[in-house]
mmCIF file of C-alpha atoms in Angstrom:
data_model
loop_
_atom_site.group_PDB
_atom_site.id
_atom_site.type_symbol
_atom_site.label_atom_id
_atom_site.label_comp_id
_atom_site.label_asym_id
_atom_site.label_seq_id
_atom_site.Cartn_x
_atom_site.Cartn_y
_atom_site.Cartn_z
ATOM 1 C CA MET F 5 26.873 15.584 6.055
ATOM 2 C CA VAL F 6 24.883 12.384 5.289
ATOM 3 C CA ARG F 7 21.178 11.599 6.386
ATOM 4 C CA ARG F 8 21.000 8.215 8.224
ATOM 5 C CA VAL F 9 17.657 6.603 8.212
ATOM 6 C CA LEU F 10 16.546 3.291 9.971
ATOM 7 C CA HIS F 11 13.692 1.881 7.843
ATOM 8 C CA VAL F 12 11.530 -0.397 9.992
ATOM 9 C CA THR F 13 8.767 -2.548 8.396
ATOM 10 C CA ASP F 14 6.849 -5.810 8.571
ATOM 11 C CA VAL F 15 7.050 -6.459 4.763
ATOM 12 C CA ALA F 16 9.667 -5.585 2.485
ATOM 13 C CA PRO F 17 10.917 -5.815 -1.208
ATOM 14 C CA PRO F 18 10.806 -7.749 -3.340
ATOM 15 C CA GLY F 19 7.425 -8.324 -2.172
ATOM 16 C CA LEU F 20 4.504 -7.662 -4.417
ATOM 17 C CA GLY F 21 2.312 -5.515 -2.139
ATOM 18 C CA GLY F 22 1.888 -1.782 -2.295
ATOM 19 C CA ILE F 23 4.055 -1.018 0.811
ATOM 20 C CA GLU F 24 6.863 -3.148 -0.394
ATOM 21 C CA THR F 25 6.912 -1.291 -3.893
ATOM 22 C CA ALA F 26 6.732 2.264 -2.294
ATOM 23 C CA LEU F 27 9.561 1.452 0.071
ATOM 24 C CA ALA F 28 11.727 0.159 -2.638
ATOM 25 C CA THR F 29 10.899 3.234 -5.034
ATOM 26 C CA LEU F 30 11.567 5.775 -2.200
ATOM 27 C CA ILE F 31 14.770 4.085 -1.230
ATOM 28 C CA ASP F 32 15.991 3.837 -4.744
ATOM 29 C CA ALA F 33 15.376 7.447 -5.434
ATOM 30 C CA MET F 34 17.618 8.463 -2.359
ATOM 31 C CA PRO F 35 20.950 7.673 -2.930
ATOM 32 C CA ASP F 36 22.221 10.328 -1.037
ATOM 33 C CA VAL F 37 20.494 8.895 2.331
ATOM 34 C CA GLN F 38 22.496 6.230 4.377
ATOM 35 C CA VAL F 39 19.601 3.558 4.814
ATOM 36 C CA THR F 40 19.326 0.454 7.205
ATOM 37 C CA LEU F 41 16.370 -1.715 6.471
ATOM 38 C CA ILE F 42 15.000 -3.548 9.368
ATOM 39 C CA SER F 43 12.613 -6.296 8.523
ATOM 40 C CA PRO F 44 11.578 -9.899 9.648
ATOM 41 C CA ALA F 45 13.478 -12.696 7.635
ATOM 42 C CA HIS F 46 10.066 -14.007 5.935
ATOM 43 C CA ALA F 47 9.388 -10.578 4.757
ATOM 44 C CA ARG F 48 11.469 -10.098 1.828
ATOM 45 C CA GLY F 49 11.049 -13.408 0.343
ATOM 46 C CA GLY F 50 13.806 -13.425 -2.353
ATOM 47 C CA ASP F 51 16.842 -11.263 -3.211
ATOM 48 C CA ARG F 52 16.880 -7.840 -4.500
ATOM 49 C CA LYS F 53 19.796 -5.516 -5.509
ATOM 50 C CA TRP F 54 20.200 -2.498 -3.465
ATOM 51 C CA GLY F 55 22.348 0.383 -3.638
ATOM 52 C CA SER F 56 25.521 0.770 -1.774
ATOM 53 C CA ASN F 57 23.856 3.049 0.717
ATOM 54 C CA VAL F 58 21.521 0.322 1.773
ATOM 55 C CA THR F 59 22.218 -2.074 4.680
ATOM 56 C CA LEU F 60 19.870 -4.947 5.218
ATOM 57 C CA ARG F 61 19.184 -6.152 8.708
ATOM 58 C CA THR F 62 17.081 -9.241 9.311
ATOM 59 C CA ILE F 63 14.845 -9.839 12.360
ATOM 60 C CA GLY F 64 14.438 -13.579 12.583
ATOM 61 C CA ALA F 65 13.734 -14.351 16.210
ATOM 62 C CA GLY F 66 10.000 -14.302 15.792
ATOM 63 C CA ASN F 67 10.180 -17.057 13.105
ATOM 64 C CA ALA F 68 12.176 -19.279 15.401
ATOM 65 C CA VAL F 69 9.343 -18.805 18.150
ATOM 66 C CA ARG F 70 6.643 -19.381 15.450
ATOM 67 C CA ARG F 71 8.506 -22.760 14.215
ATOM 68 C CA VAL F 72 9.383 -24.241 17.821
ATOM 69 C CA VAL F 73 5.887 -23.313 19.250
ATOM 70 C CA SER F 74 3.877 -24.142 16.352
ATOM 71 C CA ALA F 75 5.020 -27.772 16.658
ATOM 72 C CA VAL F 76 3.400 -28.353 20.098
ATOM 73 C CA VAL F 77 0.393 -26.053 19.655
ATOM 74 C CA PRO F 78 -2.951 -27.785 18.365
ATOM 75 C CA PRO F 79 -3.838 -26.168 14.747
ATOM 76 C CA GLY F 80 -7.037 -24.302 16.370
ATOM 77 C CA LYS F 81 -4.831 -22.504 18.658
ATOM 78 C CA ARG F 82 -1.925 -21.505 16.229
ATOM 79 C CA LYS F 83 -3.260 -17.834 15.629
ATOM 80 C CA TYR F 84 -1.990 -17.158 19.184
ATOM 81 C CA VAL F 85 1.743 -18.447 18.117
ATOM 82 C CA ALA F 86 1.670 -15.412 15.344
ATOM 83 C CA LEU F 87 0.767 -12.848 18.316
ATOM 84 C CA ALA F 88 3.491 -14.141 20.081
ATOM 85 C CA SER F 89 6.035 -14.116 17.416
ATOM 86 C CA TRP F 90 5.012 -10.500 16.596
ATOM 87 C CA LEU F 91 5.821 -9.276 20.054
ATOM 88 C CA VAL F 92 9.422 -11.034 20.077
ATOM 89 C CA ASP F 93 9.901 -9.438 16.619
ATOM 90 C CA GLU F 94 9.022 -5.973 17.892
ATOM 91 C CA TRP F 95 10.923 -6.236 21.188
ATOM 92 C CA TYR F 96 14.055 -7.322 18.852
ATOM 93 C CA ARG F 97 13.687 -4.929 16.415
ATOM 94 C CA ARG F 98 13.470 -1.983 18.978
ATOM 95 C CA GLU F 99 16.663 -3.449 20.494
ATOM 96 C CA VAL F 100 18.341 -3.565 17.111
ATOM 97 C CA ALA F 101 17.368 0.206 16.084
ATOM 98 C CA SER F 102 18.233 1.684 19.524
ATOM 99 C CA ALA F 103 21.621 0.137 19.243
ATOM 100 C CA MET F 104 22.349 1.604 15.824
ATOM 101 C CA GLU F 105 23.419 5.142 14.835
ATOM 102 C CA GLY F 106 20.856 7.102 12.782
ATOM 103 C CA ASP F 107 18.837 10.355 12.849
ATOM 104 C CA LEU F 108 15.532 8.859 12.727
ATOM 105 C CA VAL F 109 13.316 5.651 12.390
ATOM 106 C CA HIS F 110 10.967 5.568 9.510
ATOM 107 C CA LEU F 111 8.234 2.979 10.627
ATOM 108 C CA HIS F 112 6.459 1.800 7.628
ATOM 109 C CA SER F 113 3.923 -1.033 8.627
ATOM 110 C CA PHE F 114 2.723 -2.023 12.360
ATOM 111 C CA ALA F 115 0.481 -5.011 11.832
ATOM 112 C CA ALA F 116 1.013 -6.206 15.298
ATOM 113 C CA PHE F 117 -0.410 -3.277 16.835
ATOM 114 C CA ARG F 118 -3.729 -3.412 14.913
ATOM 115 C CA TYR F 119 -4.217 -7.271 16.095
ATOM 116 C CA PHE F 120 -3.359 -6.642 19.701
ATOM 117 C CA ALA F 121 -5.812 -3.222 19.845
ATOM 118 C CA ASN F 122 -8.402 -5.682 18.661
ATOM 119 C CA PHE F 123 -7.512 -8.066 20.951
ATOM 120 C CA ARG F 124 -7.666 -5.533 23.901
ATOM 121 C CA SER F 125 -11.066 -4.436 22.728
ATOM 122 C CA ARG F 126 -12.447 -7.967 22.787
ATOM 123 C CA HIS F 127 -10.625 -9.182 26.035
ATOM 124 C CA PRO F 128 -9.945 -6.258 28.098
ATOM 125 C CA SER F 129 -7.754 -6.874 31.109
ATOM 126 C CA ARG F 130 -4.689 -5.305 32.558
ATOM 127 C CA LEU F 131 -2.652 -7.500 30.449
ATOM 128 C CA SER F 132 -4.046 -6.758 27.117
ATOM 129 C CA GLN F 133 -3.850 -3.040 28.211
ATOM 130 C CA SER F 134 -0.040 -3.565 29.165
ATOM 131 C CA LEU F 135 0.540 -4.948 25.706
ATOM 132 C CA VAL F 136 -0.927 -2.170 23.808
ATOM 133 C CA ASP F 137 0.855 0.495 26.001
ATOM 134 C CA TRP F 138 4.210 -1.487 25.321
ATOM 135 C CA LEU F 139 3.474 -1.574 21.536
ATOM 136 C CA ARG F 140 2.789 2.186 21.292
ATOM 137 C CA PHE F 141 5.999 3.033 23.548
ATOM 138 C CA PHE F 142 7.907 4.297 20.658
ATOM 139 C CA ASP F 143 10.627 5.935 22.688
ATOM 140 C CA GLY F 144 11.582 2.278 22.713
ATOM 141 C CA TYR F 145 13.148 2.804 19.072
ATOM 142 C CA GLY F 146 15.914 5.092 20.550
ATOM 143 C CA HIS F 147 15.515 7.758 17.897
ATOM 144 C CA PRO F 148 12.798 10.150 16.602
ATOM 145 C CA LEU F 149 10.226 8.299 14.956
ATOM 146 C CA LEU F 150 8.142 8.866 11.513
ATOM 147 C CA PHE F 151 5.278 6.835 10.951
ATOM 148 C CA THR F 152 4.093 6.349 7.351
ATOM 149 C CA ASP F 153 0.339 5.207 7.321
ATOM 150 C CA HIS F 154 0.251 3.583 3.830
ATOM 151 C CA SER F 155 -3.596 4.359 3.742
ATOM 152 C CA LEU F 156 -4.131 3.171 7.485
ATOM 153 C CA PHE F 157 -5.544 6.466 8.400
ATOM 154 C CA GLY F 158 -7.483 7.148 5.222
ATOM 155 C CA GLY F 159 -11.066 6.748 4.383
ATOM 156 C CA SER F 160 -14.071 7.897 5.991
ATOM 157 C CA ARG F 161 -13.909 9.262 9.676
ATOM 158 C CA GLU F 162 -16.453 6.086 10.690
ATOM 159 C CA GLN F 163 -13.920 3.689 9.082
ATOM 160 C CA PHE F 164 -10.838 5.615 10.752
ATOM 161 C CA ASP F 165 -12.596 5.340 14.259
ATOM 162 C CA SER F 166 -13.636 1.640 13.890
ATOM 163 C CA ILE F 167 -10.134 0.356 13.783
ATOM 164 C CA ARG F 168 -8.854 2.359 16.684
ATOM 165 C CA ASN F 169 -6.402 4.460 15.246
ATOM 166 C CA ASP F 170 -6.655 7.043 18.042
ATOM 167 C CA LEU F 171 -4.736 4.530 20.337
ATOM 168 C CA LEU F 172 -1.723 4.925 17.800
ATOM 169 C CA LEU F 173 -2.136 8.551 17.401
ATOM 170 C CA GLU F 174 -2.195 9.186 21.114
ATOM 171 C CA ARG F 175 1.458 8.385 21.008
ATOM 172 C CA LEU F 176 2.560 9.319 17.654
ATOM 173 C CA THR F 177 4.052 12.564 16.964
ATOM 174 C CA ASN F 178 5.213 12.572 13.417
ATOM 175 C CA VAL F 179 2.991 10.988 10.879
ATOM 176 C CA VAL F 180 2.879 10.904 7.054
ATOM 177 C CA CYS F 181 -0.487 10.270 5.466
ATOM 178 C CA VAL F 182 -0.452 8.949 1.803
ATOM 179 C CA GLU F 183 -4.055 9.928 1.331
ATOM 180 C CA ARG F 184 -5.635 13.206 1.931
ATOM 181 C CA SER F 185 -8.446 11.841 3.601
ATOM 182 C CA GLY F 186 -5.952 10.343 6.123
ATOM 183 C CA LYS F 187 -4.361 13.637 6.884
ATOM 184 C CA ALA F 188 -7.943 15.289 7.394
ATOM 185 C CA ASN F 189 -8.710 12.571 9.966
ATOM 186 C CA VAL F 190 -5.532 12.754 11.862
ATOM 187 C CA ASP F 191 -5.847 16.771 11.968
ATOM 188 C CA ALA F 192 -9.462 16.398 13.161
ATOM 189 C CA LEU F 193 -8.737 14.008 15.942
ATOM 190 C CA ALA F 194 -5.758 16.155 17.001
ATOM 191 C CA ARG F 195 -7.737 19.123 17.343
ATOM 192 C CA GLU F 196 -10.556 17.136 19.241
ATOM 193 C CA ARG F 197 -8.059 15.286 21.570
ATOM 194 C CA GLY F 198 -5.543 17.964 21.880
ATOM 195 C CA LEU F 199 -2.790 15.729 20.635
ATOM 196 C CA ARG F 200 0.606 17.153 19.742
ATOM 197 C CA VAL F 201 1.019 15.421 16.236
ATOM 198 C CA ARG F 202 2.455 16.669 12.836
ATOM 199 C CA ALA F 203 0.882 15.270 9.958
ATOM 200 C CA TRP F 204 2.009 15.611 6.501
ATOM 201 C CA TRP F 205 0.329 14.499 3.132
ATOM 202 C CA ILE F 206 2.684 12.745 0.936
ATOM 203 C CA PRO F 207 1.191 10.432 -1.750
ATOM 204 C CA ASN F 208 2.503 6.889 -2.910
ATOM 205 C CA PRO F 209 5.136 7.391 -5.203
ATOM 206 C CA VAL F 210 5.555 6.150 -8.827
ATOM 207 C CA ASP F 211 8.636 5.989 -10.824
ATOM 208 C CA THR F 212 7.730 7.843 -13.908
ATOM 209 C CA GLU F 213 10.951 6.898 -15.464
ATOM 210 C CA ARG F 214 10.037 3.186 -15.456
ATOM 211 C CA PHE F 215 6.281 3.363 -16.085
ATOM 212 C CA ARG F 216 6.197 5.207 -19.321
ATOM 213 C CA PRO F 217 3.371 5.811 -21.798
ATOM 214 C CA ALA F 218 2.930 3.013 -24.381
ATOM 215 C CA PRO F 219 0.829 3.078 -27.559
ATOM 216 C CA LEU F 220 -2.715 1.745 -27.199
ATOM 217 C CA PRO F 221 -3.464 -1.835 -28.351
ATOM 218 C CA SER F 222 -4.596 -2.296 -31.743
ATOM 219 C CA THR F 223 -7.652 -4.253 -31.490
ATOM 220 C CA ASP F 224 -11.326 -3.445 -31.860
ATOM 221 C CA ARG F 225 -12.121 -4.904 -28.632
ATOM 222 C CA LEU F 226 -11.951 -2.534 -25.428
ATOM 223 C CA ILE F 227 -9.062 -4.377 -23.262
ATOM 224 C CA VAL F 228 -9.963 -3.385 -19.558
ATOM 225 C CA GLY F 229 -7.041 -4.269 -16.942
ATOM 226 C CA TYR F 230 -7.031 -4.692 -13.358
ATOM 227 C CA ALA F 231 -4.229 -5.635 -10.598
ATOM 228 C CA GLY F 232 -4.534 -6.238 -7.078
ATOM 229 C CA ARG F 233 -4.762 -8.871 -4.341
ATOM 230 C CA TYR F 234 -7.045 -11.757 -5.063
ATOM 231 C CA GLU F 235 -8.423 -11.651 -1.677
ATOM 232 C CA ARG F 236 -8.814 -7.732 -1.348
ATOM 233 C CA LEU F 237 -12.434 -6.212 -1.130
ATOM 234 C CA GLY F 238 -12.774 -4.769 -4.508
ATOM 235 C CA THR F 239 -11.285 -7.559 -6.614
ATOM 236 C CA ASP F 240 -14.822 -9.347 -6.291
ATOM 237 C CA ARG F 241 -16.571 -6.327 -7.971
ATOM 238 C CA VAL F 242 -14.125 -6.488 -10.766
ATOM 239 C CA LEU F 243 -14.624 -10.349 -11.358
ATOM 240 C CA ARG F 244 -18.230 -9.786 -11.347
ATOM 241 C CA LEU F 245 -18.019 -7.272 -14.187
ATOM 242 C CA ALA F 246 -15.909 -9.625 -16.269
ATOM 243 C CA ALA F 247 -18.442 -12.370 -15.825
ATOM 244 C CA GLU F 248 -21.006 -9.868 -17.380
ATOM 245 C CA ALA F 249 -18.838 -8.450 -20.041
ATOM 246 C CA PRO F 250 -19.992 -8.263 -23.770
ATOM 247 C CA ASP F 251 -18.287 -9.565 -26.594
ATOM 248 C CA TRP F 252 -16.624 -6.217 -27.429
ATOM 249 C CA VAL F 253 -14.876 -5.968 -24.046
ATOM 250 C CA GLU F 254 -11.929 -8.155 -22.799
ATOM 251 C CA PHE F 255 -10.713 -8.255 -19.257
ATOM 252 C CA ARG F 256 -7.043 -8.965 -18.249
ATOM 253 C CA LEU F 257 -6.248 -9.164 -14.609
ATOM 254 C CA ALA F 258 -2.966 -9.325 -12.751
ATOM 255 C CA LEU F 259 -3.771 -11.025 -9.220
ATOM 256 C CA ALA F 260 -1.472 -11.587 -6.545
ATOM 257 C CA ALA F 261 -2.474 -14.788 -4.573
ATOM 258 C CA THR F 262 -1.227 -17.608 -2.704
ATOM 259 C CA GLU F 263 -1.067 -21.015 -4.307
ATOM 260 C CA ASP F 264 -4.182 -22.392 -2.412
ATOM 261 C CA GLN F 265 -6.067 -19.095 -3.407
ATOM 262 C CA ILE F 266 -4.909 -19.817 -7.276
ATOM 263 C CA ARG F 267 -6.190 -23.338 -6.968
ATOM 264 C CA ASN F 268 -9.468 -22.236 -5.416
ATOM 265 C CA ALA F 269 -9.757 -19.545 -7.998
ATOM 266 C CA GLY F 270 -10.079 -21.667 -10.996
ATOM 267 C CA ALA F 271 -13.747 -22.086 -11.030
ATOM 268 C CA GLU F 272 -14.518 -18.368 -10.522
ATOM 269 C CA ALA F 273 -11.865 -17.324 -13.133
ATOM 270 C CA GLY F 274 -13.278 -19.707 -15.820
ATOM 271 C CA ARG F 275 -16.848 -17.943 -15.468
ATOM 272 C CA THR F 276 -15.267 -14.681 -16.183
ATOM 273 C CA ARG F 277 -13.713 -15.305 -19.621
ATOM 274 C CA ALA F 278 -10.805 -12.940 -18.464
ATOM 275 C CA THR F 279 -7.248 -13.584 -19.013
ATOM 276 C CA LEU F 280 -5.418 -13.799 -15.739
ATOM 277 C CA SER F 281 -1.924 -13.432 -14.642
ATOM 278 C CA TRP F 282 -1.012 -14.578 -11.358
ATOM 279 C CA ASN F 283 1.757 -12.830 -8.922
ATOM 280 C CA LEU F 284 3.411 -10.604 -11.614
ATOM 281 C CA PRO F 285 6.572 -9.128 -10.426
ATOM 282 C CA ASN F 286 6.521 -5.446 -10.477
ATOM 283 C CA ALA F 287 9.332 -5.370 -13.268
ATOM 284 C CA GLN F 288 6.647 -6.825 -15.629
ATOM 285 C CA MET F 289 3.870 -4.435 -14.602
ATOM 286 C CA PRO F 290 4.741 -1.739 -17.274
ATOM 287 C CA GLU F 291 4.108 -4.389 -20.190
ATOM 288 C CA PHE F 292 0.929 -5.313 -18.512
ATOM 289 C CA TYR F 293 -0.488 -1.561 -18.246
ATOM 290 C CA GLY F 294 0.622 -1.222 -22.009
ATOM 291 C CA SER F 295 -1.471 -4.213 -22.971
ATOM 292 C CA VAL F 296 -4.772 -2.651 -21.973
ATOM 293 C CA HIS F 297 -6.871 0.362 -23.138
ATOM 294 C CA LEU F 298 -7.920 1.504 -19.658
ATOM 295 C CA PHE F 299 -7.714 0.330 -15.978
ATOM 296 C CA LEU F 300 -10.153 -0.280 -13.302
ATOM 297 C CA ASP F 301 -9.886 0.924 -9.648
ATOM 298 C CA PRO F 302 -12.639 -0.510 -7.268
ATOM 299 C CA TRP F 303 -11.448 1.032 -3.872
ATOM 300 C CA SER F 304 -13.737 3.314 -2.184
ATOM 301 C CA PHE F 305 -11.080 5.743 -1.223
ATOM 302 C CA GLY F 306 -7.473 6.652 -2.037
ATOM 303 C CA ALA F 307 -5.103 6.387 -5.029
ATOM 304 C CA PRO F 308 -3.687 2.804 -4.829
ATOM 305 C CA ARG F 309 -0.242 2.033 -6.278
ATOM 306 C CA THR F 310 -1.316 0.124 -9.329
ATOM 307 C CA SER F 311 -3.770 3.046 -10.377
ATOM 308 C CA LEU F 312 -0.654 5.361 -10.102
ATOM 309 C CA GLU F 313 1.355 3.073 -12.255
ATOM 310 C CA ALA F 314 -1.489 2.896 -14.689
ATOM 311 C CA LEU F 315 -1.776 6.679 -14.862
ATOM 312 C CA ALA F 316 2.093 6.907 -15.433
ATOM 313 C CA CYS F 317 1.689 4.380 -18.410
ATOM 314 C CA GLY F 318 -0.775 6.874 -19.987
ATOM 315 C CA ARG F 319 -3.828 4.774 -19.177
ATOM 316 C CA VAL F 320 -7.193 6.203 -17.880
ATOM 317 C CA VAL F 321 -8.052 5.016 -14.589
ATOM 318 C CA ILE F 322 -11.623 4.292 -14.324
ATOM 319 C CA ARG F 323 -13.107 4.280 -10.383
ATOM 320 C CA LEU F 324 -15.933 2.447 -9.589
ATOM 321 C CA ALA F 325 -18.900 4.036 -7.748
ATOM 322 C CA GLY F 326 -21.838 2.134 -6.030
ATOM 323 C CA ASP F 327 -19.805 0.747 -3.024
ATOM 324 C CA GLY F 328 -19.201 3.809 -1.012
ATOM 325 C CA ALA F 329 -18.112 7.183 -1.594
ATOM 326 C CA ARG F 330 -15.018 8.243 -3.452
ATOM 327 C CA SER F 331 -12.521 10.610 -2.225
ATOM 328 C CA ALA F 332 -10.944 13.481 -4.070
ATOM 329 C CA GLU F 333 -7.340 12.213 -4.321
ATOM 330 C CA LEU F 334 -7.799 11.826 -8.509
ATOM 331 C CA PRO F 335 -9.654 14.521 -10.334
ATOM 332 C CA VAL F 336 -12.757 13.392 -11.982
ATOM 333 C CA ASP F 337 -11.776 14.959 -15.127
ATOM 334 C CA VAL F 338 -8.804 12.844 -15.654
ATOM 335 C CA SER F 339 -10.072 9.545 -13.695
ATOM 336 C CA PRO F 340 -13.805 9.313 -14.159
ATOM 337 C CA ILE F 341 -16.122 7.676 -11.476
ATOM 338 C CA VAL F 342 -18.484 5.145 -13.261
ATOM 339 C CA ASP F 343 -21.557 3.440 -11.479
ATOM 340 C CA ALA F 344 -20.750 -0.090 -11.194
ATOM 341 C CA SER F 345 -23.760 -1.343 -9.429
ATOM 342 C CA ASP F 346 -25.474 -2.434 -12.550
ATOM 343 C CA PRO F 347 -23.315 -4.161 -15.126
ATOM 344 C CA ALA F 348 -25.320 -3.063 -18.165
ATOM 345 C CA THR F 349 -25.028 0.458 -16.966
ATOM 346 C CA PHE F 350 -21.444 0.201 -16.404
ATOM 347 C CA PHE F 351 -20.573 -1.349 -19.925
ATOM 348 C CA GLN F 352 -22.962 1.344 -21.486
ATOM 349 C CA ALA F 353 -20.842 4.292 -19.739
ATOM 350 C CA LEU F 354 -17.487 2.459 -21.035
ATOM 351 C CA SER F 355 -18.661 2.172 -24.604
ATOM 352 C CA LYS F 356 -18.321 5.972 -24.700
ATOM 353 C CA LEU F 357 -14.677 5.405 -24.118
ATOM 354 C CA ARG F 358 -14.298 3.299 -27.377
ATOM 355 C CA GLU F 359 -13.220 6.190 -29.334
ATOM 356 C CA ARG F 360 -9.469 5.998 -29.554
ATOM 357 C CA SER F 361 -8.920 9.849 -29.605
ATOM 358 C CA ILE F 362 -10.763 10.012 -26.154
ATOM 359 C CA LEU F 363 -8.570 7.344 -24.756
ATOM 360 C CA GLU F 364 -5.382 8.898 -25.994
ATOM 361 C CA SER F 365 -6.503 12.524 -24.880
ATOM 362 C CA LEU F 366 -7.417 11.036 -21.399
ATOM 363 C CA GLY F 367 -4.059 9.076 -21.414
ATOM 364 C CA ARG F 368 -2.144 12.192 -21.828
ATOM 365 C CA ALA F 369 -3.960 13.831 -18.927
ATOM 366 C CA SER F 370 -3.198 10.776 -16.814
ATOM 367 C CA ARG F 371 0.485 11.084 -17.350
ATOM 368 C CA LYS F 372 0.827 14.448 -16.656
ATOM 369 C CA LEU F 373 -1.261 14.018 -13.368
ATOM 370 C CA ALA F 374 1.285 11.119 -12.361
ATOM 371 C CA GLU F 375 4.380 13.213 -13.246
ATOM 372 C CA ASP F 376 3.148 16.344 -11.408
ATOM 373 C CA THR F 377 1.596 14.924 -8.296
ATOM 374 C CA PHE F 378 2.883 11.364 -7.805
ATOM 375 C CA SER F 379 6.379 11.228 -9.333
ATOM 376 C CA ILE F 380 8.998 9.732 -7.182
ATOM 377 C CA ARG F 381 11.113 12.993 -7.777
ATOM 378 C CA GLU F 382 8.309 14.756 -6.106
ATOM 379 C CA VAL F 383 7.736 12.587 -3.189
ATOM 380 C CA ALA F 384 11.437 12.047 -2.483
ATOM 381 C CA GLN F 385 12.073 15.739 -2.029
ATOM 382 C CA ALA F 386 8.980 16.017 0.295
ATOM 383 C CA TYR F 387 10.472 13.183 2.434
ATOM 384 C CA ARG F 388 13.640 14.885 2.444
ATOM 385 C CA SER F 389 12.071 17.943 3.746
ATOM 386 C CA VAL F 390 10.133 15.818 6.574
ATOM 387 C CA TYR F 391 13.285 14.003 7.442
ATOM 388 C CA SER F 392 14.763 17.237 8.241
ATOM 389 C CA ALA F 393 11.819 18.538 10.614
ATOM 390 C CA VAL F 394 11.813 15.203 12.374
ATOM 391 C CA GLY F 395 15.298 14.073 12.701
ATOM 392 C CA GLY F 396 17.302 17.533 12.617
ATOM 393 C CA PRO F 397 20.255 18.409 10.427
ATOM 394 C CA ALA F 398 21.912 15.419 8.742
ATOM 395 C CA THR F 399 25.121 14.588 10.675
#
């Protein structure tokens, strides 16, 4: 008997984002599962080798709509073209999924819903309400459905409520949250509304066989690393710290960005005196983590994919305080929280980590945390159990 899973996603490997990497890591760890990956043509952006158990199904209808309509729509109105193309893609991928054999649909991203829910809030009408209701009619996929939130439901309850997650959860029945705060938010809403939704906490995975400890750099300077999207909130905090770095600190940043963003970032990057690498493929990230002494995590909640990879490489992850409360995804004795509101105070705290023995001790604890909690072995086994709960016995 073979488990058959239809993975549906807006973004797909070999893209550089967290969802793409988590999805690829999960699929690679499950050669015993027959996988169909359903994604838009523009999402993959390149070739990737998959196992013989993986079939790719490309959705191109939305792209066709975008090309044709964009040619006749004024530039100021083209954001509505994207909305129309999302609707076409969503309709088509439901048609594709419902016509295929499978035990369940595993939905990984649903960007269209967030935009249409926001549109409904700003422009309430029968039409906008009908679009939202159609988008959350998950029976249209024709199979039991599992939704992984990829941090969508995480963070504070105020943040959770502000982006109208309740509209999704009124229709979802099976949810995996990658942050503990996400599961807490879902469980609380279910109690308050009487919703019949099952929620599991399964963290983002890291391939601990590929991301392995490396010796610390042999240099008197403390090399501080960070990896993330250039435009994301939090990257700006790291750049500000890099601009104030004392001579005994060196920043190395691996940033994902568009060509326009890279050009615009030139002046700002020059002020930081940091070493910047742009759009490093995930295959090169183990070498990047090995080139730094410690890694910064500026996010206000959760455990980002890059932080988990750094942990697996035996690097202590320093979480930045001073811009919102931090969650308990990572224990503070392994991943310290340092106040970053004042650069002088921040670097004074960092100076205590210049001792090599301290970095090595924290690095060993970091590696153990990655293996025990976030290893793809543990995550894949957890998903196998959830697949059985949602899709029933393998056929």
